[in-house]
Tab-separated table of C-alpha atoms and ligand atoms in Angstrom:
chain	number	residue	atom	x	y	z
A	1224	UNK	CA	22.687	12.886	15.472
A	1225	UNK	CA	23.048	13.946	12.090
A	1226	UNK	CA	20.133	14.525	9.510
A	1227	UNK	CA	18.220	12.008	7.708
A	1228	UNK	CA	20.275	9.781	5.612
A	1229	UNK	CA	18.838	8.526	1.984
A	1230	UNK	CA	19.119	4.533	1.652
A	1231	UNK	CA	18.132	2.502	-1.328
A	1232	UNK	CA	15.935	-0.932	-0.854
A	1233	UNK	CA	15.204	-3.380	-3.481
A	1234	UNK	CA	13.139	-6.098	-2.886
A	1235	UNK	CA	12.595	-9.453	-4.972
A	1236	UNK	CA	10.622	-11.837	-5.159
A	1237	UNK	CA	11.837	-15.604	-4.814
A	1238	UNK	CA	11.435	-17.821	-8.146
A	1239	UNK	CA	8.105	-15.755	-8.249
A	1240	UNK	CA	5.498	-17.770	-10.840
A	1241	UNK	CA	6.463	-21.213	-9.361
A	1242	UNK	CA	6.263	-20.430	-6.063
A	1243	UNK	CA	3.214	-18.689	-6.612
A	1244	UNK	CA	1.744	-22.094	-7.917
A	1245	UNK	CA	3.092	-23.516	-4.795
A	1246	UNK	CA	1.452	-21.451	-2.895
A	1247	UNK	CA	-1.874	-22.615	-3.947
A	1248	UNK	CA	-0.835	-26.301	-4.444
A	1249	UNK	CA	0.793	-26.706	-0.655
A	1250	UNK	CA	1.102	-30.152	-1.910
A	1251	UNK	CA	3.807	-29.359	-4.324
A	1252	UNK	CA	5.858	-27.586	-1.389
A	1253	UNK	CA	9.418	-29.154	-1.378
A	1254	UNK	CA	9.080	-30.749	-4.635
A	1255	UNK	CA	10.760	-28.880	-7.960
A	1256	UNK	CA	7.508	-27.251	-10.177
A	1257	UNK	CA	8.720	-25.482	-13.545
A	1258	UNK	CA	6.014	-22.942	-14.807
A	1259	UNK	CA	6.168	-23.094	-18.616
A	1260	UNK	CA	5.004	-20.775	-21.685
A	1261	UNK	CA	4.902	-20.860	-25.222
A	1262	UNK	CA	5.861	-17.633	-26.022
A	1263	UNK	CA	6.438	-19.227	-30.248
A	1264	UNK	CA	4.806	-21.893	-29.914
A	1265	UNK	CA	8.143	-23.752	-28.221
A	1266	UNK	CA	7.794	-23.904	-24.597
A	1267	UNK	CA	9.978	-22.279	-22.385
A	1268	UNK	CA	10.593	-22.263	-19.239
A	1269	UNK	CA	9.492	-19.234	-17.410
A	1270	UNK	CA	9.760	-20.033	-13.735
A	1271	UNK	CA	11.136	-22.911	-11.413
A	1272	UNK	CA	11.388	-23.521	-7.956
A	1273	UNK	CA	14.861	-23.684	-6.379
A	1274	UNK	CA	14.547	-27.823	-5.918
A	1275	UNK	CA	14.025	-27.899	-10.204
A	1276	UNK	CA	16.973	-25.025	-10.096
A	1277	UNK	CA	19.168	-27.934	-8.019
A	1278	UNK	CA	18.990	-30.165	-11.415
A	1279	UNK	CA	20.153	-26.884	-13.423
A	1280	UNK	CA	17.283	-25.791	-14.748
A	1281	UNK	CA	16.898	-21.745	-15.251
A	1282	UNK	CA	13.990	-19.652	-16.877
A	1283	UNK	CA	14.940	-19.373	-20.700
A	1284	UNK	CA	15.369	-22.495	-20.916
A	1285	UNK	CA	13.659	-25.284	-23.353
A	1286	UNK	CA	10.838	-27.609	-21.362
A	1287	UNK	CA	12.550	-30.297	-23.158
A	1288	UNK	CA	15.531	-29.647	-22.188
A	1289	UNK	CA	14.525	-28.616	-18.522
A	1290	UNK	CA	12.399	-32.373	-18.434
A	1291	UNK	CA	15.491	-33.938	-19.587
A	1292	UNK	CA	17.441	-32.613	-16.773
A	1293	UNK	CA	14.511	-32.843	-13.985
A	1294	UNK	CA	12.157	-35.641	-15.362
A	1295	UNK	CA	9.913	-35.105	-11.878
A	1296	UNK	CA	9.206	-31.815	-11.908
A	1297	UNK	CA	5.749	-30.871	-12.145
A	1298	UNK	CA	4.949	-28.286	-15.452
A	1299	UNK	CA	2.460	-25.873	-14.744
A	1300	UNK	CA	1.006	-23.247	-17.558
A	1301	UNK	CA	1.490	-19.375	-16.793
A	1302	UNK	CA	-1.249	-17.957	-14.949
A	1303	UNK	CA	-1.006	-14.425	-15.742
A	1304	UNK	CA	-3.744	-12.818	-14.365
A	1305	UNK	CA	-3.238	-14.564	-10.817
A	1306	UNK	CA	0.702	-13.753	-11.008
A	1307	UNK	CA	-0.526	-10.040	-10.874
A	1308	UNK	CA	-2.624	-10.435	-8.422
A	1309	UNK	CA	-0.128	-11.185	-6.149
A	1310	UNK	CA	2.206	-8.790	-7.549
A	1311	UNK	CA	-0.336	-5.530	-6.984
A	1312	UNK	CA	-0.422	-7.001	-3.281
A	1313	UNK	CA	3.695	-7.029	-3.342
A	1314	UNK	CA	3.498	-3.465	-4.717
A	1315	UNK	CA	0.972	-1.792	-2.269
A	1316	UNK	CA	2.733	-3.793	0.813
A	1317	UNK	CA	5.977	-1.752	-0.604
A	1318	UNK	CA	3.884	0.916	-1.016
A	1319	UNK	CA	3.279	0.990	3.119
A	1320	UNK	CA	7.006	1.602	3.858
A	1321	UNK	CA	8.100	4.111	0.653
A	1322	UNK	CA	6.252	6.853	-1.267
A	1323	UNK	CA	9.342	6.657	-3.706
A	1324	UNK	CA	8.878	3.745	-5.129
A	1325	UNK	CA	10.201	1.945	-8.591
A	1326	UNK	CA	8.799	-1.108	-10.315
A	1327	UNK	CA	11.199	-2.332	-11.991
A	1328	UNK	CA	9.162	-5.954	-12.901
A	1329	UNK	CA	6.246	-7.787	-12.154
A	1330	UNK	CA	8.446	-9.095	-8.841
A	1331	UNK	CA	11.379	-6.605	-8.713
A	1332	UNK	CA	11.010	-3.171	-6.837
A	1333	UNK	CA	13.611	-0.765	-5.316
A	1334	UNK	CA	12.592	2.368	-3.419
A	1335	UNK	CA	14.111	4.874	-1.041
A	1336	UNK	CA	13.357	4.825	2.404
A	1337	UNK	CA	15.376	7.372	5.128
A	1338	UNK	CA	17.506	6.001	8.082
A	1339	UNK	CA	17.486	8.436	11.345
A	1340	UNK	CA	20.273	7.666	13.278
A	1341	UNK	CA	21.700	3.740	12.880
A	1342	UNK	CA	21.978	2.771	9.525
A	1343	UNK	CA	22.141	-1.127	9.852
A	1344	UNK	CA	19.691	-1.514	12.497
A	1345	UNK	CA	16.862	0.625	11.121
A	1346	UNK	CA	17.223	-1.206	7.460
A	1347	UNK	CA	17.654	-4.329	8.661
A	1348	UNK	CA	14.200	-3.997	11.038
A	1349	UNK	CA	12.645	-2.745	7.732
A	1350	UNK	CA	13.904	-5.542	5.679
A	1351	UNK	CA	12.700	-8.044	8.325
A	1352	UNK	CA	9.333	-6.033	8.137
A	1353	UNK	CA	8.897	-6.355	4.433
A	1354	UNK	CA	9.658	-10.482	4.481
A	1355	UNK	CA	7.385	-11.064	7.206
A	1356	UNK	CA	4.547	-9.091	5.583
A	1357	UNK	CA	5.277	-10.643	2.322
A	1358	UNK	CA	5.164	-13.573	4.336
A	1359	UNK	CA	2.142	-13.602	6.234
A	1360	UNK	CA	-0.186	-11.806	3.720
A	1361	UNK	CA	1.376	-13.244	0.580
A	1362	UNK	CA	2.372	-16.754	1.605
A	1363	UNK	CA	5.079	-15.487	-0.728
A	1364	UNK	CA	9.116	-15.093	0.165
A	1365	UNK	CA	11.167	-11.878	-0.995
A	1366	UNK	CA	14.879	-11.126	-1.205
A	1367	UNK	CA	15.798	-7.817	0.415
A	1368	UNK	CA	19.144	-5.749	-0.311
A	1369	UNK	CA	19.450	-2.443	1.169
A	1370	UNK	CA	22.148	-0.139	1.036
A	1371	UNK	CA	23.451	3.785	-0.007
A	1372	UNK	CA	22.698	3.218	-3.525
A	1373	UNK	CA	20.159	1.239	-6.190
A	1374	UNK	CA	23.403	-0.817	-7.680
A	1375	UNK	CA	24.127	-1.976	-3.916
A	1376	UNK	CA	21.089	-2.580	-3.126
A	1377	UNK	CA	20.284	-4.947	-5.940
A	1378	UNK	CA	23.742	-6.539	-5.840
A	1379	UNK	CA	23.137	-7.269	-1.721
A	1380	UNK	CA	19.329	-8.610	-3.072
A	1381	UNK	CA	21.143	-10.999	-5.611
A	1382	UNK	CA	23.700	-12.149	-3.092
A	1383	UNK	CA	21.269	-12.612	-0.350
A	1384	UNK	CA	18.810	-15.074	-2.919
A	1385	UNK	CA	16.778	-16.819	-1.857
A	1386	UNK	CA	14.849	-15.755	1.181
A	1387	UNK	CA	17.627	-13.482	2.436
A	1388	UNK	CA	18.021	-10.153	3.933
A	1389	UNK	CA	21.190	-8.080	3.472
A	1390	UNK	CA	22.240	-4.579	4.336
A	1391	UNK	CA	25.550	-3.378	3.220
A	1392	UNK	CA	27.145	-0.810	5.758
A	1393	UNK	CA	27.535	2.711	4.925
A	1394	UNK	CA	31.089	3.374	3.862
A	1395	UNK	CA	31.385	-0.316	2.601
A	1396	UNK	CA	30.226	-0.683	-0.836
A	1397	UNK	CA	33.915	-0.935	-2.683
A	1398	UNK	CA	34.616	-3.721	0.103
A	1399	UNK	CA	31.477	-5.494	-0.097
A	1400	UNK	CA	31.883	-5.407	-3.965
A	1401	UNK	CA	35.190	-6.081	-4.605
A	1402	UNK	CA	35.291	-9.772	-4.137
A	1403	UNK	CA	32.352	-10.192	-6.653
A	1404	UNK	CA	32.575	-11.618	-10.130
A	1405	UNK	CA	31.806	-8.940	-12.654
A	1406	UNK	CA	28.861	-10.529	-13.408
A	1407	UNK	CA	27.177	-9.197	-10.494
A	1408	UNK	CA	27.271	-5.650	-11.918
A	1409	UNK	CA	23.689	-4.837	-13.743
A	1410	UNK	CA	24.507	-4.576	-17.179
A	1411	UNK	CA	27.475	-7.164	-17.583
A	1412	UNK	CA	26.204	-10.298	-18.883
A	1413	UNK	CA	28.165	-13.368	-20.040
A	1414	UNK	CA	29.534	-11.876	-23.268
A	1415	UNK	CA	30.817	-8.763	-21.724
A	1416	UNK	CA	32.115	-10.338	-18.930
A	1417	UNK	CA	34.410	-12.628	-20.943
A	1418	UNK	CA	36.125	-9.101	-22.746
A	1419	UNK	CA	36.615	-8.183	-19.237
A	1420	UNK	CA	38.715	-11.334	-18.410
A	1421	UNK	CA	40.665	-11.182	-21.606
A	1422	UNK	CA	41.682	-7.528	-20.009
A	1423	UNK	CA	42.889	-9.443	-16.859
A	1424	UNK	CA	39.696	-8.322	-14.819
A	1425	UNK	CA	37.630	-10.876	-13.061
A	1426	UNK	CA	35.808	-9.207	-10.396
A	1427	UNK	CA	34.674	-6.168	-9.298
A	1428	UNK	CA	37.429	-4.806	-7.000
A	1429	UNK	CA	39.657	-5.539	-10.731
A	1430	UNK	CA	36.866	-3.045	-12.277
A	1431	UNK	CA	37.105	-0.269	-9.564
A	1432	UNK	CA	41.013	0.229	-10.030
A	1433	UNK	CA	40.921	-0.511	-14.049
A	1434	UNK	CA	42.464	2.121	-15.880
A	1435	UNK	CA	39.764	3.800	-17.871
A	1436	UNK	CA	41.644	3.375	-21.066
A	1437	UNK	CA	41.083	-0.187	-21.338
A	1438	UNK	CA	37.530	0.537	-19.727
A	1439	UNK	CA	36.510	2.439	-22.779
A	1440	UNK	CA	37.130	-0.457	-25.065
A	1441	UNK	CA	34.500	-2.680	-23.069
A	1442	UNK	CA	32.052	0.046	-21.901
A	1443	UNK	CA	32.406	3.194	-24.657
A	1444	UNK	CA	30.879	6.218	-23.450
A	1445	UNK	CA	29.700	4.445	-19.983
A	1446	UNK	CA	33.338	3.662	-19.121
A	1447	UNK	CA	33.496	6.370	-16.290
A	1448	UNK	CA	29.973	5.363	-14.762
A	1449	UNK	CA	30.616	1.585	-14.913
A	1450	UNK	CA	33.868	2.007	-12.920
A	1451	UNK	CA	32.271	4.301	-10.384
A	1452	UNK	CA	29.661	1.896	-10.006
A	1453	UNK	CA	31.687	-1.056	-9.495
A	1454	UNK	CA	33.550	1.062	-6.540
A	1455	UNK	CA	30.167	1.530	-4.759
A	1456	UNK	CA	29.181	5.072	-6.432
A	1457	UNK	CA	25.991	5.396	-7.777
A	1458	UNK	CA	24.102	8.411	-8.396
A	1459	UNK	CA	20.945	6.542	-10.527
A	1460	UNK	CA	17.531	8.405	-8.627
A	1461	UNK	CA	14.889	6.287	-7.958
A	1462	UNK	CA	12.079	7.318	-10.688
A	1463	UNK	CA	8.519	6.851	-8.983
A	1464	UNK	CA	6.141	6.344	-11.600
A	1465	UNK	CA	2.671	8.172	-11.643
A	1466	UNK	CA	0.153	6.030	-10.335
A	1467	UNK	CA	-1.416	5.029	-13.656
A	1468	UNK	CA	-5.038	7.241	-14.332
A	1469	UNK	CA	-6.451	5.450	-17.047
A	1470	UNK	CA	-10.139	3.880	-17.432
A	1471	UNK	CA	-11.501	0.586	-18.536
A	1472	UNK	CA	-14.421	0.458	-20.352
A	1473	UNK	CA	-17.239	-0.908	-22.906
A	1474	UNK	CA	-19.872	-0.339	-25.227
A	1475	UNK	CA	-22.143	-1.901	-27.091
A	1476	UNK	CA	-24.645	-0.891	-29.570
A	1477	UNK	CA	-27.604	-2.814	-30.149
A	1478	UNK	CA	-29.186	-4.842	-33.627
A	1479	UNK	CA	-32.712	-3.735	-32.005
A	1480	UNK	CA	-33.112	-0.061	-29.751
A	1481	UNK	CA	-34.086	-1.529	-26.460
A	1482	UNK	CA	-36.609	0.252	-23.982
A	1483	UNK	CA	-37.902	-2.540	-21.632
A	1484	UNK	CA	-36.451	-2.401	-18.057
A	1485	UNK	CA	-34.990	-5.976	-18.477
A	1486	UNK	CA	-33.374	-5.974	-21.486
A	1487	UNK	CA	-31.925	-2.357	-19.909
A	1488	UNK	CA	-30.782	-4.287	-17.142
A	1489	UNK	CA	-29.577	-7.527	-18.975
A	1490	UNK	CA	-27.328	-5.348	-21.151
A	1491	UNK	CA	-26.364	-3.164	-18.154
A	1492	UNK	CA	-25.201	-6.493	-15.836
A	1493	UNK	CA	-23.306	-7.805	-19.390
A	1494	UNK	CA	-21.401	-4.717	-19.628
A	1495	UNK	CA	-20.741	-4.371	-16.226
A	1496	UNK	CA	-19.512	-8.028	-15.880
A	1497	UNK	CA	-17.024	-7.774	-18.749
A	1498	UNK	CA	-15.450	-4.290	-17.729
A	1499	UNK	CA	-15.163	-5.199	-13.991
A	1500	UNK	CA	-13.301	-8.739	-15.331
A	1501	UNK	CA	-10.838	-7.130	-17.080
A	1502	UNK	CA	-10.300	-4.323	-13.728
A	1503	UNK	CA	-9.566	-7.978	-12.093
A	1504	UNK	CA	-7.450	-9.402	-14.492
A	1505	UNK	CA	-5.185	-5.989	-14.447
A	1506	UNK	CA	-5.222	-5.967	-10.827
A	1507	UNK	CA	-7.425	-2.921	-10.573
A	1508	UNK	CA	-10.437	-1.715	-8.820
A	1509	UNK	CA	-12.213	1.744	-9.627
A	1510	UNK	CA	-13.533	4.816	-7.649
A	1511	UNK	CA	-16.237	5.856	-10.114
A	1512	UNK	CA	-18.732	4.455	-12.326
A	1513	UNK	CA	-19.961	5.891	-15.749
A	1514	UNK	CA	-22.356	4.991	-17.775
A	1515	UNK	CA	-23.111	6.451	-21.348
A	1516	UNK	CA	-26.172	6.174	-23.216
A	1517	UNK	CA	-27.172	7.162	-26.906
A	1518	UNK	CA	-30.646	7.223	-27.733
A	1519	UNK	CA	-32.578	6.072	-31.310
A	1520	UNK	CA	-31.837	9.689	-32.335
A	1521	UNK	CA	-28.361	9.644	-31.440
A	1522	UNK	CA	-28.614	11.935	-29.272
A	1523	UNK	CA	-25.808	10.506	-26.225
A	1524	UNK	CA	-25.397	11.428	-22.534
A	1525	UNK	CA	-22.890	10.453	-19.939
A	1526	UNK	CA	-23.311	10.426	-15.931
A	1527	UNK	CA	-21.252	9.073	-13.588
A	1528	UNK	CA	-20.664	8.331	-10.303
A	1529	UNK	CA	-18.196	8.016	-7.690
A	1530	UNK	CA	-18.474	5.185	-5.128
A	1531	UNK	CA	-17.770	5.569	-1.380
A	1532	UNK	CA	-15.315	2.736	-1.355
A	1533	UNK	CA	-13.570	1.730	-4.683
A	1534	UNK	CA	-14.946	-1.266	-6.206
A	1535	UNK	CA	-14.233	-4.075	-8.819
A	1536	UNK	CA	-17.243	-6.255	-7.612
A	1537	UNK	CA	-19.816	-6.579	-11.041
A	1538	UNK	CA	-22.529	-6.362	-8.972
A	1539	UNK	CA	-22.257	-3.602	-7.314
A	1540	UNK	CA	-21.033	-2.169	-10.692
A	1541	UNK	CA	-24.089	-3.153	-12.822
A	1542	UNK	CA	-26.227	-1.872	-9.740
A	1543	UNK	CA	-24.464	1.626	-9.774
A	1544	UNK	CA	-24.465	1.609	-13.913
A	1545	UNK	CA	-27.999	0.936	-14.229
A	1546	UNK	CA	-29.786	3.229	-11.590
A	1547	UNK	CA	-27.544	5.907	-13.850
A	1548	UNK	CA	-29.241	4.401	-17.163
A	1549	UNK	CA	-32.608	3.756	-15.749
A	1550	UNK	CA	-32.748	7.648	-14.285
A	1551	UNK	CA	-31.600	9.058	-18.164
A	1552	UNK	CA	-34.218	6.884	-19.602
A	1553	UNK	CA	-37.237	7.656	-17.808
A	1554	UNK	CA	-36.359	11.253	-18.511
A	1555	UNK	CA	-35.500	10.859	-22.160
A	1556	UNK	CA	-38.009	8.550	-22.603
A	1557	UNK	CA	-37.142	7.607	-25.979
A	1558	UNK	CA	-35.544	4.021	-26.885
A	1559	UNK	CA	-31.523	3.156	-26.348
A	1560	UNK	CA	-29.138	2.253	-29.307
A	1561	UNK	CA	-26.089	2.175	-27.663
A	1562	UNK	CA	-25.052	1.386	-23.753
A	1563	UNK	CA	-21.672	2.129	-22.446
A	1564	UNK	CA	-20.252	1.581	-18.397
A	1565	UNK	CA	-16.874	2.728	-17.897
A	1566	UNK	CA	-14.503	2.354	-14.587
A	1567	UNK	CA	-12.164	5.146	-13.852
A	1568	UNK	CA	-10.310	6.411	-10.618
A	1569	UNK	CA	-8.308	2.556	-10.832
A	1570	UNK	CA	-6.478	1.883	-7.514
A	1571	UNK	CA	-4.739	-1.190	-7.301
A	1572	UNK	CA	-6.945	-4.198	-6.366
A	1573	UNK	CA	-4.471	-5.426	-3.479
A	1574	UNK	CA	-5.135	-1.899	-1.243
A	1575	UNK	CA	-8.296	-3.403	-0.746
A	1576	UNK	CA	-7.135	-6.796	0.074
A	1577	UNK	CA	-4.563	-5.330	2.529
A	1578	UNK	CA	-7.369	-4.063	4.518
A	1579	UNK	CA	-8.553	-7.527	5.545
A	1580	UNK	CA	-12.138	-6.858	4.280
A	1581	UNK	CA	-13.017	-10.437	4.450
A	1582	UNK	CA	-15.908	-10.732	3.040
A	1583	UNK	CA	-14.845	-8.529	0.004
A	1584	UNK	CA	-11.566	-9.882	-0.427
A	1585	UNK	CA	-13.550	-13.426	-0.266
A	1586	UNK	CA	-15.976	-12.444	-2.934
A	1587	UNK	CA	-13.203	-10.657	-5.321
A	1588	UNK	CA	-10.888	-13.834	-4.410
A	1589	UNK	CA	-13.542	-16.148	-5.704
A	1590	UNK	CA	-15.265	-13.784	-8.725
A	1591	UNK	CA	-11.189	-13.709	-9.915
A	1592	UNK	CA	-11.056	-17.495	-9.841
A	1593	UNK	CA	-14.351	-17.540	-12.454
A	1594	UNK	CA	-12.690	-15.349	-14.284
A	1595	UNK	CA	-9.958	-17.549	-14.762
A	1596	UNK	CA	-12.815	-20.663	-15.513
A	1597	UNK	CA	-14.327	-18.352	-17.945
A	1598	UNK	CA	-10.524	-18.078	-19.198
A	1599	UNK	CA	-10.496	-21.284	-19.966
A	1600	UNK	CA	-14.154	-22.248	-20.432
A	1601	UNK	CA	-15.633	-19.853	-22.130
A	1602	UNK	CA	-18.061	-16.678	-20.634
A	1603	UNK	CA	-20.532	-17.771	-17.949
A	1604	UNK	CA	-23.788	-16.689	-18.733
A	1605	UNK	CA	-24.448	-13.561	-16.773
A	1606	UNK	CA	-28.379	-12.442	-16.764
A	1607	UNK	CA	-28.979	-9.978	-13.639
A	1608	UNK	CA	-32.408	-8.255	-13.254
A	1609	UNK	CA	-32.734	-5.095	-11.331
A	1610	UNK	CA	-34.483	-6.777	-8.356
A	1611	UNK	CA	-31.532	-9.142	-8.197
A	1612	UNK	CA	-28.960	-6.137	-8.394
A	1613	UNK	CA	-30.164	-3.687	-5.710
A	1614	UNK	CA	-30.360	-7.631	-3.470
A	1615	UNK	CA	-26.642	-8.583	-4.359
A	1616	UNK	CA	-25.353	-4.714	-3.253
A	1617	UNK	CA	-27.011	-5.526	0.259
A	1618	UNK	CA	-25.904	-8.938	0.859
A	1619	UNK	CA	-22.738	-10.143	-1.655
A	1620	UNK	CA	-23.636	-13.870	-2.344
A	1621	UNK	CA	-21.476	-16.063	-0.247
A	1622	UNK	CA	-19.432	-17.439	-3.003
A	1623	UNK	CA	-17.597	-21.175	-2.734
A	1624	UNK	CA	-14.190	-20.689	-0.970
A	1625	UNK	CA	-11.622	-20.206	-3.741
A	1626	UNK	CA	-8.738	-22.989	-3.820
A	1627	UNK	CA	-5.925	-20.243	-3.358
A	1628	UNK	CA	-7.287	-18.194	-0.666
A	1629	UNK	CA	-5.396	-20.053	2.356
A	1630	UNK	CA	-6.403	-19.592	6.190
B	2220	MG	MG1	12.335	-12.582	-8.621
């Protein structure tokens, strides 16, 4: 029994933005779906499913030229806010098996995870572990490589596409490698590649024994790590990013000082609605609540407060906010020029999911698919007085099941 050993995971999402869509559209399952932008006004294509990727269609591509090739598929826009969503869940599910954890996209992460005592049999139960909970609380499919380094790892993950699982032996990296076109090294693309063959060296085994000589002329100064690399070697840490600590908030400052209750309230609930959307839209819920008020005299205070469980639900927000405003202005007892509610202590959204909450995750599920109405329609009116607030912390309204949240 030797001591812990230090393995590398990377996980990937399959075709992520289509299948995403296809996931709430089961109709479209099977059929090939291309999810298009318009980054310059031309549309691209951003995502397809592996049925439009049959007809040779690839993200980077043209629409037109992707329609040309696949006249059936079915073009969806970019859903941005959803995509995240999804991808905060991915994150915090990865999150459950590794504290060392890199992001390296919105569907790409690698992390370190330590094997005990049999190296292919503990990765490959964890691998299994991450597909099926991708799987079941997702309804998404990932790609997991694992092996003794983050070059492996993603290498295995890229082999293994899609909806694969592949651990490369300890000891085996050159071996597994070897055969592989150089393209399969991160970092060689098409251009690079070709040099390569003009050198006589097609695949990676042909990089591993190059002599570094001719290496320099592709690589420069990276010659040395490139070559190690392509034998298996890889000495690239992991780098965990800080959790990010920033806040979300808003302000507003009124054409008329306000002093009635109501109008308090009205502006509170307005505020509170816009600065828990956004927490939504970035996939974020918050720990603590502040509110800041400045008075006819400019005279400005700030209290906060932090919640029991962390929130991103505007009513229990605007609640929160405005027994905070409501307590500074009976005191100061003067009228309010400026309101302010701020959300800090962000956690990602998906934590909360995770915990099967139902009725929570039903009401954020459903308050994130108005947001994306209000996206597209234009803000829904939003007009909460205080008798309505301290009701709607008690009893969350039991809001119309949202088309993506399946059984
Ligand atoms: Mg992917």
């Amino acid at each position: 029994m030797g001591g812990l050993q230090r393995a590398v995971v990377h996980a990937d999402l399959d075709a992520f933005f289509a299948a995403a869509e296809v996931r709430r559209r089961p109709e479209l399952r099977g059929t090939p779906v291309i999810v298009a932008g318009r980054p310059e006004g031309r549309s691209v294509v951003s995502s397809a499913t592996y049925e439009a990727r049959r007809f040779g269609v690839h993200s980077g591509m043209s629409l037109g030229e992707a329609l040309a090739r696949c006249p059936n598929a079915v073009v969806l826009p970019v859903d941005g806010a959803y995509y995240r969503t999804l991808a905060d869940a991915f994150r915090a599910i990865i999150f459950r098996l590794s504290s060392v954890v890199e992001v390296l996209s919105i569907d790409e992460a690698c992390f370190e995870v330590g094997v005990q005592e049999n190296w292919m049999r503990e990765l490959w139960e964890l691998g299994q572990r991450l597909r099926q909970a991708v799987r079941d609380e997702l309804g998404l499919t990932v790609t997991v490589g694992a092996g003794a380094n983050r070059t492996v790892a993603k290498i295995a993950a890229d082999h293994a596409k899609p909806d694969g699982l592949l651990v490369v032996p300890q000891g085996a990296e050159a071996r597994f490698l070897a055969p592989l076109p150089v393209e399969a090294m991160p970092g060689i693309g098409p251009r690079t590649a070709a040099e390569l063959r003009g050198y006589g060296i097609r695949r990676l085994g042909d990089l591993a024994s190059a002599p570094i000589s001719v290496l320099r002329l592709v690589f420069g100064r990276r010659c040395e790590e490139m070559r190690e690399r392509a034998r298996g070697i890889d000495r690239q840490p992991i780098r965990p990013e800080p959790r990010e600590p920033k806040s979300i908030g808003q302000e507003r400052t009124f054409a008329r000082d306000l002093f009635a209750p109501k109008e308090l309230a009205d502006a509170t609930a307005q505020l509170a609605a816009a600065v828990t959307r956004r927490a939504r839209a970035e996939g974020y819920q918050a720990q603590t609540v502040s509110v800041k008020v400045r008075f006819r005299d400019f005279t400005t205070l700030t209290r906060q407060r932090r919640l029991d469980t962390p929130t991103a639900d505007e009513a229990t927000v605007a609640a929160v906010a405005y027994a905070l405003i409501e307590r500074l202005v009976r005191d100061e007892r003067r009228p309010v020029r400026l309101l302010g509610v701020r959300l800090s202590g962000l956690r990602p959204l998906a934590v909360q999911l995770a915990l099967f909450d139902t009725q929570t995750a039903r009401r954020l599920l459903a308050l994130h698919a108005l947001d994306r109405l209000a996206a597209r329609w234009g803000e829904r009116p939003v007009h909460v007085p205080p008798s309505v607030l301290a009701h709607s912390l008690l009893r969350p309204a039991e809001p119309p099941r949202p088309p993506w949240l399946e059984g």
